């Protein structure tokens, strides 16, 4: 099974007409028609010191971890069932892969990095979802190796999705109709070229190899989900750009599919 990295955008995806919204709404019909047994989603919006997976027996709570949006967005619910068996398997694989401190959280639900895209992709909320955290005190290689440890899940019917953003500098946002700044375009192009040409090590060391990397990602949390999805696909995985658009001038919604060679 393929793995994916999706640039998830903000909750306004649910109320604003955008190209990336249409892409996510077409997920089952055009991108991934197969029904997964469960979804493991690595979200930029859950940061921990060591890997943590949410273990929920019952429906996931919907976390409204954002401010300044219309009131009705805070009333939306995405009660997808939890995936306790998957949570146990994720913890097992991570510990077997050298991540001895991997733990579980039995209270945390789904943050907006998970439920906003999933609400457009799987509006029925009937597929079990398990969420995995990122570690901003670690590097890209750490997250790539997390993905490698989780690779067996692909053969167990689990859809692995990294949810973040190809570029993410909230201090450099502008109007949607403003042209993307050169630094964002340069990093976005470098990322796509690196992935399509199999330069995984360059992507793992994006902060050294990528042009304007510190502008594109002042903090790493929105990029690390890509490393997990890439690592889970395998060392010789082939990448495909499955969506590209811009929002808020500098936010790239580039999204990728990774498939084992």
Short mmCIF file of C-alpha atoms in Angstrom, two decimals, residues 72-252:
data_model
loop_
_atom_site.label_atom_id
_atom_site.label_comp_id
_atom_site.label_asym_id
_atom_site.label_seq_id
_atom_site.Cartn_x
_atom_site.Cartn_y
_atom_site.Cartn_z
CA UNK A 72 -19.60 27.00 13.79
CA UNK A 73 -16.16 25.50 13.10
CA UNK A 74 -15.86 24.89 16.85
CA UNK A 75 -19.10 22.94 16.78
CA UNK A 76 -17.96 20.46 14.14
CA UNK A 77 -17.32 16.91 15.27
CA UNK A 78 -15.42 14.07 13.60
CA UNK A 79 -16.16 11.03 15.79
CA UNK A 80 -14.13 8.47 13.87
CA UNK A 81 -13.62 5.30 15.93
CA UNK A 82 -10.31 4.87 17.63
CA UNK A 83 -7.99 2.02 16.70
CA UNK A 84 -6.67 0.47 19.93
CA UNK A 85 -5.28 -2.62 18.19
CA UNK A 86 -3.41 -0.40 15.75
CA UNK A 87 -2.13 1.72 18.63
CA UNK A 88 -0.66 -1.38 20.25
CA UNK A 89 0.89 -2.44 16.97
CA UNK A 90 2.40 1.02 16.38
CA UNK A 91 3.96 1.01 19.84
CA UNK A 92 5.27 -2.53 19.29
CA UNK A 93 6.84 -1.70 15.93
CA UNK A 94 8.41 1.51 17.20
CA UNK A 95 9.93 -0.21 20.22
CA UNK A 96 11.20 -3.06 18.05
CA UNK A 97 12.70 -0.43 15.76
CA UNK A 98 14.74 1.15 18.51
CA UNK A 99 12.27 3.74 19.77
CA UNK A 100 12.25 2.33 23.28
CA UNK A 101 10.44 5.30 24.80
CA UNK A 102 7.37 5.05 22.55
CA UNK A 103 4.24 5.38 24.65
CA UNK A 104 0.46 5.66 24.35
CA UNK A 105 -2.04 8.34 25.34
CA UNK A 106 -5.50 7.07 26.27
CA UNK A 107 -7.22 10.47 26.41
CA UNK A 108 -6.13 12.49 23.38
CA UNK A 109 -8.47 12.68 20.40
CA UNK A 110 -7.84 14.03 16.89
CA UNK A 111 -6.42 17.53 16.37
CA UNK A 112 -7.26 19.65 13.34
CA UNK A 113 -4.24 18.36 11.45
CA UNK A 114 -6.10 15.05 11.42
CA UNK A 115 -9.83 15.72 11.40
CA UNK A 116 -9.94 18.68 9.00
CA UNK A 117 -8.50 16.77 6.01
CA UNK A 118 -10.23 13.53 7.04
CA UNK A 119 -13.60 15.29 7.17
CA UNK A 120 -13.18 16.07 3.47
CA UNK A 121 -11.60 12.73 2.54
CA UNK A 122 -13.77 10.38 4.60
CA UNK A 123 -16.83 12.43 5.66
CA UNK A 124 -18.62 9.35 6.98
CA UNK A 125 -16.06 9.16 9.84
CA UNK A 126 -16.39 5.37 9.81
CA UNK A 127 -12.74 4.32 9.43
CA UNK A 128 -10.75 3.77 12.65
CA UNK A 129 -8.10 6.44 13.12
CA UNK A 130 -4.97 6.40 15.25
CA UNK A 131 -2.75 9.47 15.61
CA UNK A 132 1.03 9.61 16.15
CA UNK A 133 3.00 12.58 17.46
CA UNK A 134 6.12 14.33 16.13
CA UNK A 135 9.22 15.29 18.08
CA UNK A 136 10.46 18.81 17.41
CA UNK A 137 13.52 18.14 19.57
CA UNK A 138 14.65 15.54 17.01
CA UNK A 139 15.57 15.77 13.31
CA UNK A 140 14.33 14.57 9.95
CA UNK A 141 16.33 11.34 10.10
CA UNK A 142 14.68 10.44 13.41
CA UNK A 143 11.25 10.74 11.80
CA UNK A 144 12.34 8.92 8.64
CA UNK A 145 13.51 6.03 10.82
CA UNK A 146 10.18 6.08 12.66
CA UNK A 147 8.55 5.57 9.30
CA UNK A 148 10.89 2.68 8.46
CA UNK A 149 9.90 0.99 11.70
CA UNK A 150 6.22 1.37 10.81
CA UNK A 151 6.54 0.06 7.25
CA UNK A 152 4.94 -3.37 7.98
CA UNK A 153 1.63 -1.62 8.59
CA UNK A 154 1.28 -1.05 4.84
CA UNK A 155 0.83 -4.78 4.35
CA UNK A 156 -1.70 -4.95 7.18
CA UNK A 157 -4.30 -2.73 5.53
CA UNK A 158 -3.27 0.47 7.31
CA UNK A 159 -3.18 3.75 5.40
CA UNK A 160 -0.25 5.87 6.63
CA UNK A 161 -0.70 9.62 6.16
CA UNK A 162 1.64 12.40 7.19
CA UNK A 163 -0.30 15.64 7.62
CA UNK A 164 1.67 18.89 7.62
CA UNK A 165 2.63 21.50 5.06
CA UNK A 166 5.21 21.73 2.29
CA UNK A 167 5.94 25.30 3.41
CA UNK A 168 4.76 26.79 6.68
CA UNK A 169 5.72 30.29 7.79
CA UNK A 170 2.68 31.93 9.35
CA UNK A 171 4.54 35.23 9.73
CA UNK A 172 4.97 35.46 5.96
CA UNK A 173 1.36 34.84 4.91
CA UNK A 174 -0.44 37.11 2.47
CA UNK A 175 -3.65 37.23 0.42
CA UNK A 176 -4.64 34.07 -1.40
CA UNK A 177 -4.41 35.82 -4.76
CA UNK A 178 -0.93 37.24 -4.14
CA UNK A 179 1.90 35.49 -6.00
CA UNK A 180 3.99 33.09 -3.96
CA UNK A 181 7.26 34.67 -2.78
CA UNK A 182 10.46 33.46 -4.39
CA UNK A 183 11.79 31.75 -1.24
CA UNK A 184 8.63 29.63 -0.97
CA UNK A 185 8.69 28.70 -4.65
CA UNK A 186 12.38 27.77 -4.47
CA UNK A 187 11.90 25.49 -1.47
CA UNK A 188 8.73 23.94 -2.88
CA UNK A 189 10.44 23.22 -6.22
CA UNK A 190 13.50 21.80 -4.46
CA UNK A 191 11.31 19.52 -2.37
CA UNK A 192 9.45 18.13 -5.36
CA UNK A 193 12.62 17.64 -7.40
CA UNK A 194 14.38 15.97 -4.49
CA UNK A 195 11.51 13.57 -3.83
CA UNK A 196 10.92 12.70 -7.47
CA UNK A 197 14.63 11.99 -7.94
CA UNK A 198 14.90 9.82 -4.82
CA UNK A 199 17.18 12.14 -2.86
CA UNK A 200 15.83 11.02 0.50
CA UNK A 201 18.95 11.98 2.42
CA UNK A 202 18.72 15.53 1.10
CA UNK A 203 15.12 15.69 2.29
CA UNK A 204 16.10 14.27 5.67
CA UNK A 205 18.65 17.08 5.95
CA UNK A 206 16.38 19.70 4.42
CA UNK A 207 17.54 22.33 6.91
CA UNK A 208 21.03 22.12 5.37
CA UNK A 209 20.20 21.18 1.77
CA UNK A 210 16.99 23.05 1.03
CA UNK A 211 17.07 26.64 -0.26
CA UNK A 212 15.55 29.13 2.19
CA UNK A 213 14.71 26.22 4.48
CA UNK A 214 14.53 28.39 7.59
CA UNK A 215 12.07 30.72 5.86
CA UNK A 216 9.99 27.84 4.55
CA UNK A 217 9.95 26.12 7.96
CA UNK A 218 10.96 28.36 10.87
CA UNK A 219 9.92 25.42 13.04
CA UNK A 220 10.03 21.79 11.85
CA UNK A 221 6.72 20.34 13.07
CA UNK A 222 4.84 20.77 9.78
CA UNK A 223 7.61 19.05 7.82
CA UNK A 224 8.36 16.02 9.98
CA UNK A 225 5.15 14.14 9.04
CA UNK A 226 6.57 13.95 5.50
CA UNK A 227 9.66 12.16 6.77
CA UNK A 228 7.57 9.54 8.55
CA UNK A 229 5.46 8.84 5.45
CA UNK A 230 8.56 8.74 3.26
CA UNK A 231 10.41 6.36 5.58
CA UNK A 232 7.41 4.05 5.78
CA UNK A 233 7.36 3.74 1.99
CA UNK A 234 10.86 2.26 1.81
CA UNK A 235 14.38 3.33 0.89
CA UNK A 236 13.81 3.08 -2.88
CA UNK A 237 10.26 4.45 -2.83
CA UNK A 238 9.05 6.41 -5.82
CA UNK A 239 7.40 9.75 -5.15
CA UNK A 240 4.57 11.32 -7.10
CA UNK A 241 3.27 14.87 -6.76
CA UNK A 242 -0.49 14.39 -6.46
CA UNK A 243 -1.53 17.97 -5.74
CA UNK A 244 -0.03 21.44 -5.99
CA UNK A 245 -1.57 24.79 -5.16
CA UNK A 246 -0.92 27.81 -2.97
CA UNK A 247 -2.83 29.54 -0.19
CA UNK A 248 -2.20 32.68 1.84
CA UNK A 249 0.47 33.52 -0.76
CA UNK A 250 3.29 31.52 0.84
CA UNK A 251 1.65 28.28 2.02
CA UNK A 252 2.31 25.43 -0.39
#
